[in-house]
Amino acid sequence: MRGHGGSWALIAVLIGLAGTAALTAAGGARRTDTAYARFLGSSNASDVTVSPQNGTGLPSFYAALARLPGVRALGAFVGLQALPVQAFPLKPNDPTTALVVEGSVDGRLGLEVDRPKVTSGRMFRPDQVEAVIDRATARLLHLEAGSVLTLAAFTNEQEPSDLGHAHLLEVRVAGIVTDRTTVVTLSRLPPRMQLSPSALRQLGPDYFRYDGAYVQLARGTSADEFGRQAQALADQYPETAQAGPDAAPKGGSLFVANEADEVARVKRTIRPQAVTLALFALVAAVAAWFIIGQQATHQLFLSSVDNPALRALGMSGGQFMAVGLIEVGLAAACGGLLAVLGTVAASTLMPIGPARLAEPHPGVELNAVVLALGALAIVLPYIARAAWSAWRMAAALHGPEASGAARRAGTPSALGVIAVRAGLPTSATVGLQTALEPGRGRTAVPVRATLVGMILSIATVSASLVFGANLVHLVRTPGLYGQTWDLAVDGQFQHLP
């Protein structure tokens, strides 16, 4: 064992590198697939969005809605008619004029319900005139955490055209955030800004253009059941039908959106990347098992040259097999340990794609259960593969089996014999025999394992190229995935004529 220690150490390093790639991809697949769900859990995400279609839920309806038995938490918001000062004078097709400015009226949205993930800076303070924006808005308006933006706010009776009639409000950008709508952009979203409650108080209700509430339901409450309860409650609040003193005697209809539909679409968008990582982990593990396993088997063959002398000194077949398993087991165990350490270090690279934005705990991941199972999945297959070879070499030392094995090892390959009989050139014959004859003793090579490893490697590369080409073609051809229209028209809360 000391004589071959360097070779086994190299095999251990190879097992560690291959195991790191496989375990990192496998852990990344799990982390990618669960990132959005964990993001929703950590952000205390809402399940339903509620908004009166023709009226308002302020000042009383949302407070009553929060007291329904199926409601766990509620955060009310309002939308403003406000634009950044740099958007004036207004120009056609200027994306800054589409800025959506919303804010929490009860101090819960963004802090207790639908908490965004802060990627730069911090969350706004409720008692400060501050705001948070997403990454796309930050790029569009050339803002960063700590920047100050001047908003021009208009009342509902004013047209957002004359800057001279606007109420100017200086807002500090506290942070850049990622929320549930910006992890995966399912449609073209306008730039968005969320104001603190203090910023809303600087303006007052005259500047509130629309309002709504994000509702988190209690476990076991369905969105349909809640929608019926909310509509029944709205009938008791005339403010939901028409804002102002001339309210109708009966409440108006509600817009109720089930967020589960959007969650399902986001998960379907992320899942192919998780599946790709899982398939890569599987192929990498199998290819490594064939390729590195053949090196371990070859090392056992090299060590078996001394077996006849050791047998003459009294070693039994079981002891020969035990020695081989110990050698492979030690190398595999050291490789598994290296793989675990490498996986922990490489976990900062995961998850990938949009899931990386949603990951609530980015950085190093240390999951003892997953790492322990991964280490066993690395060590045991190599020992199992070596057990067969060790048993064959131990059995070959006994009587007729030994001479039979020697004769088989010296027998030329059938393809080489066919090449000689077919009269192929000497170079072709020698090449076939060199490639396909396993040899014997120190010249023995695991031919079958080598061929399988090469086939897997070539198949992996070919499959990756084909998959990539087809994916690019699919993305560039919307009709293949169902988008057969040319234009989408959205009337928001109004009916299309």
CSV table of C-alpha atoms in Angstrom, one decimal:
chain,number,residue,atom,x,y,z
A,1,MET,CA,0.0,0.0,0.0
A,2,ARG,CA,2.9,2.4,0.7
A,3,GLY,CA,4.4,1.6,-2.7
A,4,HIS,CA,1.2,2.7,-4.5
A,5,GLY,CA,0.2,5.5,-2.1
A,6,GLY,CA,0.9,8.3,-4.6
A,7,SER,CA,-1.4,6.7,-7.2
A,8,TRP,CA,-4.2,6.2,-4.7
A,9,ALA,CA,-3.8,9.8,-3.5
A,10,LEU,CA,-4.2,11.0,-7.1
A,11,ILE,CA,-7.3,8.8,-7.5
A,12,ALA,CA,-8.7,10.4,-4.3
A,13,VAL,CA,-8.2,13.9,-5.7
A,14,LEU,CA,-10.0,12.9,-8.9
A,15,ILE,CA,-12.9,11.5,-6.9
A,16,GLY,CA,-13.0,14.7,-4.9
A,17,LEU,CA,-13.1,16.9,-8.0
A,18,ALA,CA,-15.7,14.8,-9.8
A,19,GLY,CA,-17.7,14.6,-6.6
A,20,THR,CA,-17.6,18.3,-6.1
A,21,ALA,CA,-19.0,18.9,-9.5
A,22,ALA,CA,-21.8,16.3,-9.1
A,23,LEU,CA,-22.7,17.3,-5.5
A,24,THR,CA,-22.6,21.0,-6.3
A,25,ALA,CA,-24.9,20.5,-9.3
A,26,ALA,CA,-27.3,18.3,-7.3
A,27,GLY,CA,-27.4,20.7,-4.4
A,28,GLY,CA,-27.8,23.5,-6.8
A,29,ALA,CA,-30.8,21.8,-8.4
A,30,ARG,CA,-32.5,21.4,-5.1
A,31,ARG,CA,-31.7,25.0,-4.1
A,32,THR,CA,-32.8,26.3,-7.5
A,33,ASP,CA,-36.1,24.4,-7.4
A,34,THR,CA,-37.0,25.5,-3.9
A,35,ALA,CA,-35.7,29.1,-4.0
A,36,TYR,CA,-38.9,30.8,-5.0
A,37,ALA,CA,-41.0,28.9,-2.5
A,38,ARG,CA,-38.5,29.7,0.3
A,39,PHE,CA,-38.5,33.4,-0.9
A,40,LEU,CA,-42.3,33.5,-0.5
A,41,GLY,CA,-42.1,32.0,2.9
A,42,SER,CA,-39.4,34.3,4.2
A,43,SER,CA,-41.1,37.4,2.7
A,44,ASN,CA,-44.5,36.5,4.3
A,45,ALA,CA,-46.0,36.6,0.8
A,46,SER,CA,-49.6,37.4,0.2
A,47,ASP,CA,-52.0,34.9,-1.4
A,48,VAL,CA,-54.7,37.2,-2.7
A,49,THR,CA,-54.9,40.8,-4.1
A,50,VAL,CA,-58.1,42.7,-3.4
A,51,SER,CA,-59.2,46.1,-4.9
A,52,PRO,CA,-62.6,47.7,-5.3
A,53,GLN,CA,-63.2,48.2,-9.1
A,54,ASN,CA,-65.1,51.5,-8.9
A,55,GLY,CA,-64.6,52.7,-5.4
A,56,THR,CA,-62.1,52.6,-2.5
A,57,GLY,CA,-61.4,50.5,0.5
A,58,LEU,CA,-60.4,53.5,2.6
A,59,PRO,CA,-60.8,54.3,5.3
A,60,SER,CA,-62.8,51.3,6.8
A,61,PHE,CA,-63.2,48.4,4.4
A,62,TYR,CA,-59.6,47.1,4.6
A,63,ALA,CA,-59.6,47.2,8.4
A,64,ALA,CA,-62.8,45.1,8.4
A,65,LEU,CA,-61.4,42.8,5.8
A,66,ALA,CA,-58.4,42.1,8.0
A,67,ARG,CA,-60.8,40.9,10.7
A,68,LEU,CA,-62.3,38.1,8.6
A,69,PRO,CA,-61.5,34.6,10.1
A,70,GLY,CA,-59.7,33.4,7.0
A,71,VAL,CA,-57.2,36.3,7.0
A,72,ARG,CA,-53.8,35.9,8.6
A,73,ALA,CA,-52.3,39.2,7.6
A,74,LEU,CA,-53.2,42.2,5.4
A,75,GLY,CA,-51.3,45.1,3.9
A,76,ALA,CA,-53.2,48.0,2.3
A,77,PHE,CA,-51.6,50.1,-0.4
A,78,VAL,CA,-52.4,53.1,-2.5
A,79,GLY,CA,-51.2,54.2,-5.9
A,80,LEU,CA,-50.2,57.8,-6.7
A,81,GLN,CA,-50.2,59.9,-9.9
A,82,ALA,CA,-46.5,60.9,-9.6
A,83,LEU,CA,-43.6,61.1,-12.0
A,84,PRO,CA,-39.9,61.9,-11.6
A,85,VAL,CA,-39.1,65.5,-12.3
A,86,GLN,CA,-36.6,64.5,-15.0
A,87,ALA,CA,-39.5,63.1,-17.1
A,88,PHE,CA,-40.7,66.7,-17.8
A,89,PRO,CA,-41.4,68.0,-20.3
A,90,LEU,CA,-43.3,64.7,-21.1
A,91,LYS,CA,-42.2,62.9,-24.3
A,92,PRO,CA,-44.0,60.2,-26.2
A,93,ASN,CA,-42.8,56.6,-25.4
A,94,ASP,CA,-40.6,57.8,-22.6
A,95,PRO,CA,-40.5,54.8,-20.2
A,96,THR,CA,-40.0,57.1,-17.2
A,97,THR,CA,-43.6,58.4,-17.6
A,98,ALA,CA,-44.9,54.9,-16.9
A,99,LEU,CA,-43.5,54.9,-13.3
A,100,VAL,CA,-45.8,53.2,-10.9
A,101,VAL,CA,-45.6,54.8,-7.4
A,102,GLU,CA,-47.3,52.9,-4.6
A,103,GLY,CA,-47.1,53.0,-0.8
A,104,SER,CA,-48.3,51.4,2.3
A,105,VAL,CA,-51.1,53.2,4.1
A,106,ASP,CA,-51.0,51.0,7.2
A,107,GLY,CA,-47.3,50.4,7.6
A,108,ARG,CA,-47.6,46.7,7.1
A,109,LEU,CA,-46.9,46.2,3.3
A,110,GLY,CA,-43.2,45.7,2.8
A,111,LEU,CA,-42.5,45.3,6.5
A,112,GLU,CA,-44.9,42.6,7.6
A,113,VAL,CA,-46.6,41.4,4.4
A,114,ASP,CA,-44.7,40.9,1.1
A,115,ARG,CA,-41.3,41.8,2.5
A,116,PRO,CA,-38.9,42.3,-0.5
A,117,LYS,CA,-35.4,41.0,-0.6
A,118,VAL,CA,-32.9,43.9,-0.2
A,119,THR,CA,-30.0,43.5,-2.6
A,120,SER,CA,-28.4,46.9,-2.0
A,121,GLY,CA,-28.9,49.4,0.9
A,122,ARG,CA,-31.8,48.7,3.3
A,123,MET,CA,-35.6,48.7,3.6
A,124,PHE,CA,-37.2,52.1,4.1
A,125,ARG,CA,-37.9,53.3,7.6
A,126,PRO,CA,-41.7,54.0,8.2
A,127,ASP,CA,-41.0,57.4,9.8
A,128,GLN,CA,-38.7,58.6,7.1
A,129,VAL,CA,-39.6,60.0,3.6
A,130,GLU,CA,-37.9,57.1,1.8
A,131,ALA,CA,-38.6,54.5,-0.9
A,132,VAL,CA,-37.3,51.3,-2.3
A,133,ILE,CA,-37.1,50.4,-6.0
A,134,ASP,CA,-36.3,47.3,-8.1
A,135,ARG,CA,-33.2,46.8,-10.1
A,136,ALA,CA,-34.8,47.6,-13.5
A,137,THR,CA,-36.1,50.9,-12.1
A,138,ALA,CA,-32.7,51.8,-10.7
A,139,ARG,CA,-31.1,51.3,-14.1
A,140,LEU,CA,-33.8,53.3,-15.9
A,141,LEU,CA,-33.6,56.3,-13.5
A,142,HIS,CA,-29.9,56.0,-12.8
A,143,LEU,CA,-30.4,55.6,-9.1
A,144,GLU,CA,-28.7,53.7,-6.4
A,145,ALA,CA,-29.1,53.2,-2.6
A,146,GLY,CA,-28.8,56.6,-1.0
A,147,SER,CA,-29.9,58.6,-4.1
A,148,VAL,CA,-32.5,61.4,-3.8
A,149,LEU,CA,-35.3,61.5,-6.3
A,150,THR,CA,-37.7,64.4,-6.7
A,151,LEU,CA,-41.3,63.3,-7.5
A,152,ALA,CA,-43.9,65.5,-9.1
A,153,ALA,CA,-47.3,64.4,-7.6
A,154,PHE,CA,-50.7,65.4,-9.0
A,155,THR,CA,-54.2,65.2,-7.5
A,156,ASN,CA,-56.9,63.2,-9.3
A,157,GLU,CA,-58.3,66.4,-10.7
A,158,GLN,CA,-55.0,67.4,-12.3
A,159,GLU,CA,-53.4,66.2,-15.5
A,160,PRO,CA,-49.7,65.2,-15.1
A,161,SER,CA,-48.5,67.6,-17.7
A,162,ASP,CA,-47.8,71.0,-16.1
A,163,LEU,CA,-44.9,70.7,-13.6
A,164,GLY,CA,-45.9,74.1,-12.2
A,165,HIS,CA,-49.1,72.7,-10.5
A,166,ALA,CA,-47.4,69.6,-9.1
A,167,HIS,CA,-46.5,68.9,-5.5
A,168,LEU,CA,-42.8,68.3,-5.4
A,169,LEU,CA,-41.6,65.6,-3.0
A,170,GLU,CA,-38.0,64.7,-2.4
A,171,VAL,CA,-37.6,61.0,-1.6
A,172,ARG,CA,-34.5,59.2,-0.6
A,173,VAL,CA,-33.9,55.7,-2.1
A,174,ALA,CA,-33.2,53.6,0.9
A,175,GLY,CA,-32.5,50.4,-1.1
A,176,ILE,CA,-32.7,48.3,-4.2
A,177,VAL,CA,-35.0,45.3,-3.7
A,178,THR,CA,-36.3,42.2,-5.4
A,179,ASP,CA,-39.9,41.3,-4.9
A,180,ARG,CA,-42.1,38.5,-6.1
A,181,THR,CA,-43.0,40.2,-9.3
A,182,THR,CA,-39.4,40.9,-10.4
A,183,VAL,CA,-37.8,37.5,-9.7
A,184,VAL,CA,-39.1,36.3,-13.0
A,185,THR,CA,-40.6,38.8,-15.4
A,186,LEU,CA,-43.7,37.1,-16.9
A,187,SER,CA,-44.7,40.2,-18.8
A,188,ARG,CA,-43.2,43.6,-19.5
A,189,LEU,CA,-43.5,45.5,-16.2
A,190,PRO,CA,-43.4,49.3,-15.8
A,191,PRO,CA,-40.8,50.8,-13.4
A,192,ARG,CA,-42.0,50.7,-9.8
A,193,MET,CA,-41.4,52.5,-6.6
A,194,GLN,CA,-42.7,51.7,-3.1
A,195,LEU,CA,-43.0,54.7,-0.7
A,196,SER,CA,-42.8,54.6,3.0
A,197,PRO,CA,-45.9,55.6,5.1
A,198,SER,CA,-44.2,58.9,6.1
A,199,ALA,CA,-43.9,59.8,2.4
A,200,LEU,CA,-47.6,59.2,1.8
A,201,ARG,CA,-48.5,61.4,4.7
A,202,GLN,CA,-46.6,64.2,3.1
A,203,LEU,CA,-49.1,64.1,0.2
A,204,GLY,CA,-52.4,63.1,1.7
A,205,PRO,CA,-55.6,61.4,0.3
A,206,ASP,CA,-56.1,63.9,-2.4
A,207,TYR,CA,-53.2,62.3,-4.3
A,208,PHE,CA,-54.4,58.7,-3.9
A,209,ARG,CA,-55.4,57.4,-7.4
A,210,TYR,CA,-56.3,53.8,-6.5
A,211,ASP,CA,-55.9,51.4,-3.6
A,212,GLY,CA,-56.0,47.8,-2.7
A,213,ALA,CA,-54.7,45.2,-0.3
A,214,TYR,CA,-52.4,42.2,-0.3
A,215,VAL,CA,-53.9,39.5,1.9
A,216,GLN,CA,-52.2,36.5,3.4
A,217,LEU,CA,-54.7,33.7,4.1
A,218,ALA,CA,-54.8,31.4,7.0
A,219,ARG,CA,-53.9,27.8,6.4
A,220,GLY,CA,-56.8,25.9,4.9
A,221,THR,CA,-58.6,28.9,3.6
A,222,SER,CA,-59.2,28.8,-0.2
A,223,ALA,CA,-58.9,31.9,-2.4
A,224,ASP,CA,-62.4,31.3,-3.8
A,225,GLU,CA,-63.9,31.1,-0.3
A,226,PHE,CA,-62.2,34.3,0.7
A,227,GLY,CA,-63.4,36.0,-2.4
A,228,ARG,CA,-67.0,35.2,-1.6
A,229,GLN,CA,-66.5,36.4,2.0
A,230,ALA,CA,-64.8,39.6,0.9
A,231,GLN,CA,-67.6,40.4,-1.6
A,232,ALA,CA,-70.2,39.9,1.0
A,233,LEU,CA,-68.3,42.2,3.3
A,234,ALA,CA,-68.0,44.8,0.6
A,235,ASP,CA,-71.8,45.0,0.2
A,236,GLN,CA,-71.8,46.6,3.7
A,237,TYR,CA,-69.4,49.4,2.8
A,238,PRO,CA,-70.7,51.9,0.2
A,239,GLU,CA,-67.2,53.4,-0.1
A,240,THR,CA,-66.2,50.4,-2.3
A,241,ALA,CA,-68.8,51.4,-4.9
A,242,GLN,CA,-68.0,55.1,-5.2
A,243,ALA,CA,-65.6,57.4,-3.4
A,244,GLY,CA,-66.7,60.7,-1.9
A,245,PRO,CA,-69.8,61.9,-0.1
A,246,ASP,CA,-72.3,60.8,-2.7
A,247,ALA,CA,-71.6,57.1,-2.1
A,248,ALA,CA,-74.1,54.5,-3.3
A,249,PRO,CA,-76.2,52.8,-0.6
A,250,LYS,CA,-74.6,49.4,-1.5
A,251,GLY,CA,-71.0,48.3,-1.9
A,252,GLY,CA,-69.4,47.7,-5.2
A,253,SER,CA,-67.8,44.7,-6.9
A,254,LEU,CA,-64.3,43.7,-6.0
A,255,PHE,CA,-61.3,42.7,-8.1
A,256,VAL,CA,-59.8,39.6,-6.4
A,257,ALA,CA,-56.7,38.0,-7.9
A,258,ASN,CA,-55.4,34.6,-6.7
A,259,GLU,CA,-51.6,34.9,-6.5
A,260,ALA,CA,-51.3,31.1,-6.7
A,261,ASP,CA,-51.6,31.3,-10.5
A,262,GLU,CA,-48.6,33.6,-10.8
A,263,VAL,CA,-46.6,31.5,-8.3
A,264,ALA,CA,-47.2,28.4,-10.5
A,265,ARG,CA,-46.1,30.2,-13.6
A,266,VAL,CA,-42.9,31.4,-11.9
A,267,LYS,CA,-42.1,27.9,-10.7
A,268,ARG,CA,-42.7,26.4,-14.1
A,269,THR,CA,-40.2,29.0,-15.5
A,270,ILE,CA,-37.5,28.1,-12.9
A,271,ARG,CA,-38.0,24.3,-12.9
A,272,PRO,CA,-36.3,23.5,-16.3
A,273,GLN,CA,-33.0,25.0,-14.9
A,274,ALA,CA,-33.3,22.9,-11.8
A,275,VAL,CA,-33.9,19.8,-13.9
A,276,THR,CA,-30.9,20.6,-16.1
A,277,LEU,CA,-28.7,20.8,-13.1
A,278,ALA,CA,-30.0,17.5,-11.7
A,279,LEU,CA,-29.4,15.8,-15.1
A,280,PHE,CA,-25.9,17.3,-15.2
A,281,ALA,CA,-25.2,16.0,-11.7
A,282,LEU,CA,-26.4,12.5,-12.7
A,283,VAL,CA,-24.4,12.3,-15.9
A,284,ALA,CA,-21.3,13.8,-14.2
A,285,ALA,CA,-21.5,11.2,-11.4
A,286,VAL,CA,-22.0,8.2,-13.8
A,287,ALA,CA,-19.2,9.3,-16.1
A,288,ALA,CA,-16.9,9.9,-13.2
A,289,TRP,CA,-17.8,6.5,-11.8
A,290,PHE,CA,-16.8,4.8,-15.1
A,291,ILE,CA,-13.7,6.9,-15.8
A,292,ILE,CA,-12.2,7.1,-12.4
A,293,GLY,CA,-13.5,3.7,-11.4
A,294,GLN,CA,-11.5,2.2,-14.3
A,295,GLN,CA,-8.3,3.9,-12.9
A,296,ALA,CA,-9.0,2.4,-9.5
A,297,THR,CA,-9.5,-1.0,-11.1
A,298,HIS,CA,-6.3,-0.6,-13.1
A,299,GLN,CA,-4.5,0.2,-9.9
A,300,LEU,CA,-5.8,-3.0,-8.4
A,301,PHE,CA,-4.5,-4.9,-11.4
A,302,LEU,CA,-1.1,-3.4,-11.0
A,303,SER,CA,-1.0,-4.3,-7.3
A,304,SER,CA,-2.1,-7.9,-8.2
A,305,VAL,CA,1.3,-8.7,-9.7
A,306,ASP,CA,2.6,-9.5,-6.2
A,307,ASN,CA,-0.4,-11.7,-5.4
A,308,PRO,CA,1.2,-15.1,-6.2
A,309,ALA,CA,4.1,-14.4,-3.9
A,310,LEU,CA,1.8,-13.1,-1.1
A,311,ARG,CA,-0.3,-16.3,-1.6
A,312,ALA,CA,2.8,-18.4,-1.1
A,313,LEU,CA,3.4,-16.6,2.2
A,314,GLY,CA,-0.1,-17.6,3.4
A,315,MET,CA,-2.6,-14.9,2.4
A,316,SER,CA,-6.1,-16.2,1.7
A,317,GLY,CA,-8.5,-15.1,-1.1
A,318,GLY,CA,-10.6,-13.3,1.4
A,319,GLN,CA,-7.6,-11.3,2.7
A,320,PHE,CA,-6.6,-10.4,-0.9
A,321,MET,CA,-10.2,-9.1,-1.5
A,322,ALA,CA,-10.1,-7.2,1.8
A,323,VAL,CA,-6.8,-5.5,1.0
A,324,GLY,CA,-8.2,-4.3,-2.4
A,325,LEU,CA,-11.4,-3.0,-0.8
A,326,ILE,CA,-9.4,-1.2,1.9
A,327,GLU,CA,-7.3,0.5,-0.7
A,328,VAL,CA,-10.3,1.6,-2.8
A,329,GLY,CA,-12.3,2.5,0.3
A,330,LEU,CA,-9.6,4.8,1.8
A,331,ALA,CA,-9.2,6.6,-1.6
A,332,ALA,CA,-13.0,6.9,-2.0
A,333,ALA,CA,-13.4,8.1,1.6
A,334,CYS,CA,-10.7,10.8,1.2
A,335,GLY,CA,-12.3,11.7,-2.2
A,336,GLY,CA,-15.7,12.0,-0.5
A,337,LEU,CA,-14.3,14.3,2.2
A,338,LEU,CA,-12.7,16.5,-0.5
A,339,ALA,CA,-16.0,16.5,-2.4
A,340,VAL,CA,-17.9,17.7,0.7
A,341,LEU,CA,-15.4,20.4,1.4
A,342,GLY,CA,-15.4,21.5,-2.3
A,343,THR,CA,-19.2,21.4,-2.4
A,344,VAL,CA,-19.5,23.7,0.6
A,345,ALA,CA,-17.0,26.2,-1.0
A,346,ALA,CA,-18.8,26.0,-4.4
A,347,SER,CA,-22.2,26.4,-2.9
A,348,THR,CA,-21.9,30.2,-3.3
A,349,LEU,CA,-22.3,29.6,-7.0
A,350,MET,CA,-25.8,28.3,-6.5
A,351,PRO,CA,-28.6,28.7,-7.3
A,352,ILE,CA,-28.6,29.8,-10.9
A,353,GLY,CA,-30.8,31.9,-13.1
A,354,PRO,CA,-33.8,33.8,-11.7
A,355,ALA,CA,-33.7,31.6,-8.6
A,356,ARG,CA,-30.5,33.3,-7.6
A,357,LEU,CA,-32.5,36.6,-7.2
A,358,ALA,CA,-35.1,34.8,-5.1
A,359,GLU,CA,-32.7,32.9,-2.9
A,360,PRO,CA,-33.4,34.3,0.6
A,361,HIS,CA,-30.1,33.1,2.1
A,362,PRO,CA,-27.4,33.6,-0.6
A,363,GLY,CA,-23.9,32.5,0.0
A,364,VAL,CA,-22.5,29.3,1.6
A,365,GLU,CA,-24.9,26.5,2.3
A,366,LEU,CA,-24.1,23.9,4.9
A,367,ASN,CA,-26.7,21.2,4.9
A,368,ALA,CA,-25.3,18.3,7.0
A,369,VAL,CA,-27.9,15.7,6.0
A,370,VAL,CA,-27.5,16.4,2.2
A,371,LEU,CA,-23.7,16.4,2.4
A,372,ALA,CA,-23.6,13.2,4.4
A,373,LEU,CA,-25.9,11.4,1.9
A,374,GLY,CA,-23.9,12.9,-0.9
A,375,ALA,CA,-20.6,11.6,0.5
A,376,LEU,CA,-22.1,8.1,0.9
A,377,ALA,CA,-23.4,8.3,-2.7
A,378,ILE,CA,-19.8,8.9,-3.8
A,379,VAL,CA,-18.0,6.4,-1.6
A,380,LEU,CA,-20.3,3.3,-1.8
A,381,PRO,CA,-20.4,3.0,-5.7
A,382,TYR,CA,-16.6,3.0,-6.0
A,383,ILE,CA,-16.3,0.3,-3.3
A,384,ALA,CA,-19.1,-1.7,-5.0
A,385,ARG,CA,-17.3,-1.5,-8.3
A,386,ALA,CA,-13.9,-2.4,-6.8
A,387,ALA,CA,-15.5,-5.4,-5.0
A,388,TRP,CA,-16.1,-7.3,-8.2
A,389,SER,CA,-12.6,-6.7,-9.5
A,390,ALA,CA,-11.0,-7.6,-6.2
A,391,TRP,CA,-13.0,-10.8,-6.0
A,392,ARG,CA,-12.0,-11.8,-9.5
A,393,MET,CA,-8.3,-11.2,-8.8
A,394,ALA,CA,-8.5,-13.2,-5.5
A,395,ALA,CA,-10.3,-16.1,-7.2
A,396,ALA,CA,-7.8,-16.1,-10.1
A,397,LEU,CA,-5.1,-17.3,-7.6
A,398,HIS,CA,-6.7,-20.7,-7.1
A,399,GLY,CA,-5.7,-23.7,-9.2
A,400,PRO,CA,-7.3,-24.0,-12.7
A,401,GLU,CA,-8.9,-20.6,-12.4
A,402,ALA,CA,-5.5,-18.9,-12.3
A,403,SER,CA,-4.2,-20.7,-15.4
A,404,GLY,CA,-7.5,-20.1,-17.2
A,405,ALA,CA,-7.3,-16.4,-16.4
A,406,ALA,CA,-3.8,-16.2,-17.6
A,407,ARG,CA,-4.7,-17.9,-20.9
A,408,ARG,CA,-7.7,-15.5,-21.3
A,409,ALA,CA,-5.5,-12.5,-20.6
A,410,GLY,CA,-3.1,-13.5,-23.4
A,411,THR,CA,-5.8,-14.3,-25.9
A,412,PRO,CA,-6.0,-11.7,-28.7
A,413,SER,CA,-9.3,-9.8,-29.2
A,414,ALA,CA,-11.8,-11.3,-31.7
A,415,LEU,CA,-11.8,-8.1,-33.7
A,416,GLY,CA,-8.0,-8.3,-34.0
A,417,VAL,CA,-8.2,-11.9,-35.3
A,418,ILE,CA,-10.8,-10.8,-37.8
A,419,ALA,CA,-8.6,-8.0,-38.9
A,420,VAL,CA,-5.7,-10.3,-39.6
A,421,ARG,CA,-7.8,-12.8,-41.5
A,422,ALA,CA,-9.4,-10.0,-43.5
A,423,GLY,CA,-5.9,-8.9,-44.7
A,424,LEU,CA,-6.1,-5.4,-43.2
A,425,PRO,CA,-2.9,-3.3,-43.2
A,426,THR,CA,-0.5,-4.0,-40.3
A,427,SER,CA,-1.1,-0.5,-38.9
A,428,ALA,CA,-4.9,-1.1,-38.7
A,429,THR,CA,-4.5,-4.6,-37.1
A,430,VAL,CA,-2.0,-3.4,-34.5
A,431,GLY,CA,-4.2,-0.4,-33.7
A,432,LEU,CA,-7.3,-2.5,-33.2
A,433,GLN,CA,-5.4,-5.0,-31.0
A,434,THR,CA,-3.8,-2.2,-28.9
A,435,ALA,CA,-7.2,-0.5,-28.4
A,436,LEU,CA,-9.3,-3.6,-27.6
A,437,GLU,CA,-7.0,-6.1,-25.9
A,438,PRO,CA,-7.1,-5.8,-22.1
A,439,GLY,CA,-3.5,-7.1,-21.7
A,440,ARG,CA,-2.2,-8.7,-18.5
A,441,GLY,CA,-0.2,-7.8,-15.4
A,442,ARG,CA,1.2,-4.4,-15.4
A,443,THR,CA,0.1,-3.8,-19.0
A,444,ALA,CA,-3.6,-4.6,-18.2
A,445,VAL,CA,-6.1,-1.9,-19.0
A,446,PRO,CA,-9.9,-1.9,-18.4
A,447,VAL,CA,-11.0,-1.7,-22.0
A,448,ARG,CA,-14.8,-2.0,-21.5
A,449,ALA,CA,-14.9,0.7,-18.9
A,450,THR,CA,-12.8,3.0,-21.0
A,451,LEU,CA,-15.2,2.6,-24.0
A,452,VAL,CA,-18.3,3.2,-21.8
A,453,GLY,CA,-16.7,6.3,-20.3
A,454,MET,CA,-15.9,7.7,-23.8
A,455,ILE,CA,-19.4,6.9,-25.0
A,456,LEU,CA,-20.9,8.7,-22.0
A,457,SER,CA,-18.7,11.7,-22.5
A,458,ILE,CA,-19.4,12.1,-26.2
A,459,ALA,CA,-23.1,11.6,-25.6
A,460,THR,CA,-23.1,14.3,-22.9
A,461,VAL,CA,-21.4,16.8,-25.1
A,462,SER,CA,-23.7,16.0,-28.1
A,463,ALA,CA,-26.8,16.2,-25.9
A,464,SER,CA,-25.8,19.5,-24.5
A,465,LEU,CA,-25.2,21.0,-27.9
A,466,VAL,CA,-28.5,19.7,-29.3
A,467,PHE,CA,-30.5,20.8,-26.2
A,468,GLY,CA,-28.9,24.3,-26.4
A,469,ALA,CA,-29.6,24.7,-30.1
A,470,ASN,CA,-33.2,23.6,-29.7
A,471,LEU,CA,-33.7,25.9,-26.6
A,472,VAL,CA,-32.5,28.9,-28.5
A,473,HIS,CA,-34.7,28.1,-31.4
A,474,LEU,CA,-37.7,27.7,-29.1
A,475,VAL,CA,-37.1,31.0,-27.4
A,476,ARG,CA,-36.8,32.8,-30.7
A,477,THR,CA,-40.0,31.3,-32.0
A,478,PRO,CA,-42.9,32.3,-29.7
A,479,GLY,CA,-45.5,30.4,-31.7
A,480,LEU,CA,-43.9,27.1,-30.7
A,481,TYR,CA,-44.8,27.7,-27.0
A,482,GLY,CA,-48.3,29.1,-27.7
A,483,GLN,CA,-47.8,32.9,-28.2
A,484,THR,CA,-49.6,33.1,-31.5
A,485,TRP,CA,-50.8,36.7,-31.0
A,486,ASP,CA,-49.1,39.9,-32.0
A,487,LEU,CA,-50.5,42.4,-29.5
A,488,ALA,CA,-51.9,42.2,-26.0
A,489,VAL,CA,-54.3,44.9,-24.7
A,490,ASP,CA,-54.8,45.3,-21.0
A,491,GLY,CA,-57.6,47.5,-19.7
A,492,GLN,CA,-56.4,47.3,-16.1
A,493,PHE,CA,-59.4,47.7,-13.9
A,494,GLN,CA,-61.6,49.0,-16.7
A,495,HIS,CA,-63.7,47.1,-19.2
A,496,LEU,CA,-62.6,47.1,-22.8
A,497,PRO,CA,-65.1,48.8,-25.1
